[in-house]
Every structure is written in structure tokens, then in C-alpha cells.
Amino acid sequence: AKNSLLGWQKSLKKWSNFNPKKIKSIEGFIKTYLGPLENDKGETASGDNDITLLVAGGVLSKYLNDHPKTKLAPEILYWLSIAERRLSSTYFFSLSDLYLKDCIKLYPKSRFARKCYNEYAENIEFGYSGSSGTDIPVEEKQELERLKKILK
């Protein structure tokens, strides 16, 4: 817990002078702050980047709302999903899964659609895995197949 707290303090200090109004390029923002997280999912899951994901979630949500037709929408939905999965504790439904499904359904030809599908499938498999193995319900398997067909 102490290490988590120290990590948060360090991250908060890094973001203390950040002004979202001074972002010149959303692509640059993603590349600079989220790109490094792409290669190390373990680090994302550990909580070391929670503040980065929190800030990025706000920046990306606002950008997508202000620019709904942006060519970056699939990538933004992917990153919103990653942030939501890590930061949210809502168990009634998964906003993260909704972002991933939108990425797949709305942008099936985008290079991020496959990433979104893989992330979604991984989340489903993880969610239905335990000490007795993996037992994915039929409905979820059908949903995975339906989404996979969209990509073809």
C-alpha cells in the first residue's frame, strides 16, 4: 500500500502543471502518455499509471464528445476502455466492454478494431476463469463470434 501511495504521489506531481487546454494534438497526447503503456500491460494493471489513465480518460472523453467523427475514434475508444477497466469498480455493467464493442462495431476496418476485439475476448476469458478452469457462458461465446464476424 505504501508503494502504491508513493507511486500516486509521484504521478500527481508529474501531472500537477498539466493544462488540457494546451494540448496541441490528441495524437501527440496519446503517443506521449499512453503509448508507453501499450508495451507493458502489467504496469497498467498494477496501478502505477492510475493517475495517467484518469487524466487521459477525461481528455479523451472530452475530445471524442467534441469531435465525434474523428478518425482517431477507434483508438480513443480502445484507450477509454483500458482506463475504465482499470479505474472503475462498477459491476452492474462494464463501460469498458461497451467502448470495446463500439470500437469493433462502428470501426470494423480500423487497425484498432482487432485490438479492441482481442482486449474484449481477453477480458471475457479472464472474467470466467478460475481455479477450476475457464467456463465461458454460451451467450458470451456467441457474442464473441458475432463480434469476430464483424471484423471479417
Backbone as JSON, one array per atom type, in Angstrom:
{
  "sequence": "AKNSLLGWQKSLKKWSNFNPKKIKSIEGFIKTYLGPLENDKGETASGDNDITLLVAGGVLSKYLNDHPKTKLAPEILYWLSIAERRLSSTYFFSLSDLYLKDCIKLYPKSRFARKCYNEYAENIEFGYSGSSGTDIPVEEKQELERLKKILK",
  "N": [[0.82, -1.19, 0.0], [1.98, 1.17, 0.73], [3.86, 1.58, -1.3], [2.12, 1.94, -3.44], [0.89, 4.33, -2.73], [3.1, 6.05, -2.76], [3.71, 5.89, -5.45], [1.43, 7.05, -6.57], [1.66, 9.65, -5.53], [4.0, 10.51, -6.8], [3.15, 10.4, -9.46], [1.02, 12.24, -9.39], [2.45, 14.57, -8.93], [3.84, 14.75, -11.33], [1.73, 15.37, -13.07], [0.81, 17.77, -12.1], [1.13, 20.36, -13.23], [-0.21, 20.18, -15.57], [-2.18, 21.22, -18.28], [-5.07, 20.79, -19.87], [-6.09, 22.39, -21.89], [-3.97, 23.22, -23.33], [-3.21, 21.26, -25.03], [-1.93, 20.4, -28.08], [-2.18, 18.47, -30.03], [-4.15, 15.65, -30.24], [-3.31, 13.19, -31.05], [-0.58, 13.35, -30.51], [-0.73, 13.58, -27.73], [-1.76, 11.03, -27.05], [0.29, 9.38, -28.02], [2.48, 10.26, -26.48], [1.67, 9.96, -23.72], [0.11, 7.6, -23.44], [1.06, 5.71, -25.21], [3.53, 4.56, -24.16], [2.42, 2.83, -22.28], [1.32, 0.81, -23.69], [3.06, -1.29, -24.26], [3.49, -2.51, -21.85], [1.36, -4.05, -20.24], [1.1, -5.16, -17.73], [2.11, -3.26, -16.03], [0.18, -1.31, -16.35], [-1.99, -2.59, -15.19], [-1.14, -2.75, -12.59], [-1.53, -0.4, -11.22], [0.25, 1.63, -11.15], [0.02, 3.55, -13.07], [-2.38, 4.83, -12.71], [-3.15, 7.54, -12.31], [-2.33, 8.72, -14.69], [-4.01, 7.31, -16.45], [-6.46, 8.21, -15.47], [-6.38, 11.0, -15.99], [-6.01, 10.89, -18.77], [-8.36, 9.58, -19.53], [-10.3, 11.54, -19.05], [-9.43, 13.59, -20.8], [-9.56, 12.29, -23.3], [-12.28, 11.53, -23.43], [-13.55, 14.03, -23.49], [-12.47, 15.02, -25.88], [-13.48, 13.16, -27.76], [-16.22, 13.6, -27.47], [-16.35, 16.26, -28.35], [-15.42, 15.95, -30.93], [-16.88, 13.93, -32.6], [-16.7, 12.59, -35.06], [-14.08, 12.01, -35.54], [-11.13, 10.55, -36.98], [-9.65, 9.23, -35.2], [-11.27, 7.95, -33.44], [-11.6, 5.03, -33.03], [-9.15, 4.35, -31.76], [-9.26, 6.03, -29.56], [-11.54, 5.0, -28.25], [-10.52, 2.49, -27.6], [-8.47, 3.2, -25.73], [-10.03, 4.51, -23.81], [-11.46, 2.35, -22.89], [-9.41, 0.8, -21.72], [-8.64, 2.52, -19.63], [-11.07, 2.71, -18.22], [-11.54, 0.03, -17.47], [-9.45, -0.37, -15.67], [-9.87, 1.62, -13.72], [-12.55, 1.74, -12.9], [-15.09, 0.61, -10.67], [-17.54, -0.43, -11.11], [-19.96, -2.89, -11.22], [-22.32, -3.62, -12.31], [-22.65, -3.27, -15.08], [-20.27, -3.25, -17.74], [-18.61, -0.5, -18.69], [-16.24, -0.36, -20.0], [-16.31, -2.66, -21.65], [-18.37, -1.86, -23.33], [-17.18, 0.3, -24.68], [-15.22, -1.11, -26.09], [-16.78, -2.81, -27.71], [-18.15, -0.89, -29.24], [-15.99, 0.18, -30.63], [-15.34, -2.0, -32.26], [-17.77, -2.51, -33.65], [-18.48, -0.02, -34.84], [-16.2, 0.74, -36.19], [-15.04, -1.33, -37.92], [-13.08, -1.73, -39.88], [-10.87, -0.43, -39.04], [-7.49, -0.27, -37.79], [-7.48, -0.54, -35.12], [-9.71, -1.98, -34.44], [-9.31, -4.78, -34.36], [-7.54, -4.92, -32.2], [-9.25, -4.02, -30.22], [-11.14, -6.07, -30.24], [-9.52, -8.26, -29.44], [-8.78, -7.41, -26.87], [-11.31, -7.33, -25.65], [-12.07, -10.06, -25.85], [-10.06, -11.2, -24.29], [-10.67, -10.05, -21.8], [-13.18, -11.2, -21.31], [-12.52, -13.93, -21.2], [-10.78, -13.9, -18.99], [-12.57, -13.03, -17.03], [-14.24, -15.22, -16.71], [-12.68, -17.22, -15.77], [-11.13, -19.39, -13.43], [-10.08, -21.23, -10.54], [-10.97, -23.72, -11.26], [-10.7, -23.78, -13.96], [-11.64, -22.47, -17.21], [-14.82, -21.25, -17.92], [-16.79, -20.17, -20.04], [-19.89, -18.68, -20.57], [-22.49, -19.71, -22.87], [-23.86, -17.59, -24.14], [-21.99, -15.53, -24.04], [-19.94, -16.63, -25.58], [-21.23, -16.71, -28.02], [-21.56, -13.99, -28.47], [-18.89, -13.22, -28.74], [-18.27, -14.56, -31.11], [-20.06, -13.28, -32.87], [-19.03, -10.67, -32.85], [-16.49, -11.18, -33.86], [-17.09, -11.93, -36.47], [-17.88, -9.51, -37.51], [-15.5, -8.25, -37.94], [-14.44, -9.41, -40.2]],
  "CA": [[0.0, 0.0, 0.0], [2.87, 2.33, 0.81], [4.41, 1.78, -2.64], [1.05, 2.5, -4.27], [0.73, 5.72, -2.34], [4.25, 6.79, -3.27], [3.55, 5.96, -6.91], [0.38, 8.05, -6.85], [2.21, 10.98, -5.24], [4.94, 10.8, -7.88], [2.35, 10.64, -10.66], [0.3, 13.5, -9.2], [3.42, 15.65, -9.11], [4.1, 14.82, -12.77], [0.57, 15.96, -13.75], [0.34, 18.96, -11.38], [1.1, 21.55, -14.08], [-0.85, 19.83, -16.84], [-3.34, 22.03, -18.67], [-5.64, 20.14, -21.06], [-6.36, 23.38, -22.93], [-2.74, 23.45, -24.08], [-2.91, 20.11, -25.89], [-1.91, 20.83, -29.48], [-2.55, 17.34, -30.87], [-4.61, 14.49, -29.46], [-2.42, 12.09, -31.45], [0.64, 13.54, -29.72], [-1.07, 13.25, -26.34], [-1.86, 9.57, -26.94], [1.63, 8.82, -28.23], [3.35, 10.62, -25.35], [1.26, 9.49, -22.4], [-0.47, 6.26, -23.43], [1.92, 4.82, -26.0], [4.43, 3.76, -23.33], [1.66, 1.83, -21.52], [0.93, -0.25, -24.62], [4.0, -2.41, -24.22], [3.57, -3.13, -20.53], [0.02, -4.12, -19.66], [1.24, -5.48, -16.31], [2.28, -1.99, -15.35], [-1.13, -0.66, -16.36], [-2.84, -3.3, -14.24], [-0.61, -2.64, -11.24], [-1.97, 0.82, -10.56], [1.3, 2.64, -11.23], [-0.36, 4.57, -14.03], [-3.77, 5.21, -12.5], [-3.35, 8.98, -12.5], [-2.22, 8.93, -16.13], [-5.26, 6.81, -17.05], [-7.55, 9.09, -15.04], [-6.27, 12.24, -16.77], [-6.23, 10.55, -20.18], [-9.78, 9.28, -19.71], [-11.0, 12.82, -19.15], [-9.01, 14.28, -22.03], [-10.07, 11.56, -24.47], [-13.75, 11.63, -23.43], [-13.91, 15.37, -23.96], [-12.12, 15.12, -27.3], [-14.43, 12.36, -28.54], [-17.51, 14.32, -27.44], [-16.21, 17.46, -29.17], [-15.07, 15.56, -32.3], [-17.41, 12.56, -32.71], [-16.38, 11.98, -36.36], [-12.63, 11.93, -35.67], [-10.55, 9.29, -37.45], [-9.0, 8.62, -34.04], [-12.29, 7.38, -32.55], [-11.34, 3.66, -32.58], [-8.03, 4.36, -30.82], [-9.75, 6.67, -28.33], [-12.4, 4.03, -27.58], [-9.62, 1.48, -27.03], [-7.84, 3.72, -24.52], [-11.07, 4.73, -22.79], [-11.74, 1.03, -22.35], [-8.3, 0.43, -20.83], [-8.76, 3.35, -18.43], [-12.29, 2.33, -17.5], [-11.34, -1.3, -16.89], [-8.54, -0.25, -14.53], [-10.28, 2.58, -12.69], [-13.95, 1.64, -12.49], [-15.49, -0.51, -9.82], [-18.94, -0.71, -11.4], [-20.11, -4.3, -11.57], [-23.63, -3.85, -12.94], [-22.29, -3.48, -16.48], [-18.91, -2.77, -17.97], [-18.45, 0.57, -19.66], [-15.07, -0.77, -20.77], [-16.77, -3.58, -22.7], [-19.16, -1.08, -24.29], [-16.23, 1.02, -25.52], [-14.58, -2.06, -27.0], [-17.78, -3.24, -28.69], [-18.35, 0.23, -30.16], [-14.8, 0.23, -31.48], [-15.46, -3.1, -33.23], [-18.98, -2.37, -34.49], [-18.52, 1.23, -35.58], [-14.98, 0.94, -36.97], [-14.52, -2.67, -38.14], [-11.93, -1.74, -40.78], [-9.75, 0.29, -38.41], [-6.45, -1.15, -37.23], [-7.75, -0.73, -33.69], [-10.84, -2.89, -34.24], [-8.76, -6.08, -33.96], [-7.02, -4.75, -30.83], [-10.42, -3.94, -29.34], [-11.69, -7.42, -30.14], [-8.61, -9.07, -28.62], [-8.91, -6.94, -25.49], [-12.61, -7.77, -25.18], [-12.01, -11.52, -25.68], [-9.19, -11.45, -23.14], [-11.43, -9.68, -20.6], [-14.23, -12.22, -21.11], [-11.86, -15.16, -20.75], [-10.3, -13.67, -17.62], [-13.74, -12.93, -16.14], [-14.86, -16.52, -16.5], [-11.63, -18.18, -15.41], [-10.91, -19.56, -12.0], [-9.26, -22.39, -10.16], [-11.47, -24.93, -11.94], [-10.56, -23.61, -15.4], [-12.4, -21.42, -17.87], [-16.17, -21.68, -18.26], [-17.46, -19.02, -20.65], [-21.29, -19.0, -20.91], [-22.83, -19.81, -24.29], [-24.21, -16.26, -24.64], [-20.74, -14.77, -24.22], [-19.25, -17.23, -26.73], [-21.96, -16.25, -29.21], [-21.22, -12.57, -28.64], [-17.53, -13.18, -29.28], [-18.35, -14.98, -32.52], [-20.74, -12.22, -33.6], [-18.08, -9.57, -32.99], [-15.41, -11.64, -34.73], [-17.6, -11.89, -37.85], [-17.91, -8.1, -37.93], [-14.16, -7.87, -38.35], [-14.06, -10.04, -41.47]],
  "C": [[0.87, 1.26, 0.0], [3.47, 2.63, -0.57], [3.37, 2.38, -3.58], [0.87, 3.98, -3.99], [1.88, 6.57, -2.88], [4.18, 6.94, -4.78], [2.52, 7.0, -7.31], [0.93, 9.46, -6.62], [3.16, 11.42, -6.35], [4.17, 11.17, -9.16], [1.58, 11.95, -10.56], [1.23, 14.69, -9.42], [3.7, 15.85, -10.6], [2.98, 15.56, -13.5], [0.16, 17.31, -13.15], [0.27, 20.22, -12.24], [0.43, 21.32, -15.43], [-2.07, 20.7, -17.08], [-3.91, 21.44, -19.95], [-5.93, 21.12, -22.2], [-5.13, 23.64, -23.81], [-2.34, 22.25, -24.94], [-3.01, 20.57, -27.34], [-2.4, 19.73, -30.41], [-2.96, 16.17, -30.0], [-3.77, 13.27, -29.81], [-1.12, 12.16, -30.65], [0.43, 13.19, -28.26], [-1.08, 11.74, -26.14], [-0.47, 8.94, -27.04], [2.53, 9.05, -27.02], [2.96, 9.93, -24.05], [0.73, 8.06, -22.36], [0.36, 5.25, -24.21], [2.85, 3.97, -25.14], [3.71, 2.66, -22.53], [1.31, 0.62, -22.38], [1.79, -1.49, -24.47], [4.04, -3.13, -22.88], [2.22, -3.12, -19.84], [0.08, -4.42, -18.16], [1.36, -4.22, -15.48], [0.96, -1.22, -15.29], [-2.03, -1.28, -15.3], [-2.39, -3.09, -12.8], [-1.09, -1.4, -10.49], [-0.95, 1.93, -10.64], [0.93, 3.79, -12.15], [-1.81, 5.02, -13.88], [-4.03, 6.69, -12.76], [-3.28, 9.32, -13.98], [-3.51, 8.49, -16.82], [-6.45, 7.69, -16.69], [-7.55, 10.39, -15.86], [-6.6, 11.95, -18.23], [-7.71, 10.26, -20.46], [-10.6, 10.55, -19.86], [-10.7, 13.55, -20.44], [-9.64, 13.62, -23.25], [-11.59, 11.61, -24.56], [-14.19, 12.98, -23.97], [-13.62, 15.5, -25.45], [-13.13, 14.37, -28.17], [-15.81, 13.02, -28.57], [-17.47, 15.55, -28.34], [-15.98, 17.15, -30.64], [-15.57, 14.14, -32.58], [-17.06, 11.85, -34.02], [-14.87, 11.82, -36.57], [-12.17, 10.56, -36.16], [-9.87, 8.55, -36.3], [-9.98, 7.92, -33.1], [-11.99, 5.94, -32.13], [-10.21, 3.59, -31.54], [-8.47, 4.98, -29.49], [-10.64, 5.71, -27.56], [-11.57, 2.92, -26.93], [-9.03, 1.98, -25.71], [-8.85, 4.05, -23.42], [-11.43, 3.41, -22.12], [-10.67, 0.6, -21.35], [-8.4, 1.21, -19.52], [-9.95, 2.93, -17.57], [-12.13, 0.99, -16.79], [-10.49, -1.2, -15.62], [-9.16, 0.57, -13.39], [-11.69, 2.39, -12.15], [-14.19, 0.43, -11.6], [-16.97, -0.82, -9.98], [-19.07, -2.15, -11.84], [-21.45, -4.6, -12.24], [-23.45, -4.09, -14.45], [-20.91, -2.86, -16.67], [-18.89, -1.72, -19.07], [-17.25, 0.26, -20.56], [-15.47, -1.67, -21.93], [-17.58, -2.84, -23.77], [-18.25, -0.28, -25.22], [-15.6, 0.08, -26.54], [-15.55, -2.53, -28.09], [-18.06, -2.13, -29.7], [-17.19, 0.34, -31.13], [-14.91, -0.81, -32.6], [-16.61, -2.85, -34.2], [-18.95, -1.13, -35.38], [-17.32, 1.41, -36.52], [-14.31, -0.4, -37.3], [-13.29, -2.74, -39.05], [-10.71, -1.03, -40.19], [-8.73, -0.71, -37.86], [-6.69, -1.4, -35.75], [-8.9, -1.69, -33.43], [-10.37, -4.26, -33.76], [-8.21, -6.01, -32.53], [-8.18, -4.71, -29.83], [-11.05, -5.31, -29.16], [-10.82, -8.28, -29.22], [-8.69, -8.7, -27.14], [-10.22, -7.43, -24.88], [-12.59, -9.28, -24.9], [-11.17, -11.9, -24.47], [-9.92, -11.15, -21.82], [-12.51, -10.71, -20.29], [-13.6, -13.5, -20.57], [-11.38, -15.03, -19.31], [-11.47, -13.67, -16.63], [-14.4, -14.25, -15.82], [-13.84, -17.61, -16.22], [-11.47, -18.22, -13.9], [-10.09, -20.8, -11.76], [-9.72, -23.67, -10.85], [-11.4, -24.81, -13.46], [-11.39, -22.45, -15.92], [-13.76, -21.96, -18.3], [-16.96, -20.48, -18.76], [-18.88, -19.42, -21.03], [-21.53, -18.96, -22.42], [-23.12, -18.42, -24.87], [-22.97, -15.42, -24.92], [-19.95, -15.32, -25.42], [-19.91, -16.77, -28.03], [-21.65, -14.78, -29.5], [-19.82, -12.43, -29.22], [-17.52, -13.56, -30.76], [-18.99, -13.91, -33.39], [-19.77, -11.05, -33.86], [-16.93, -9.95, -33.92], [-15.84, -11.57, -36.2], [-17.65, -10.46, -38.39], [-16.56, -7.67, -38.49], [-13.76, -8.4, -39.71], [-14.5, -9.26, -42.67]]
}
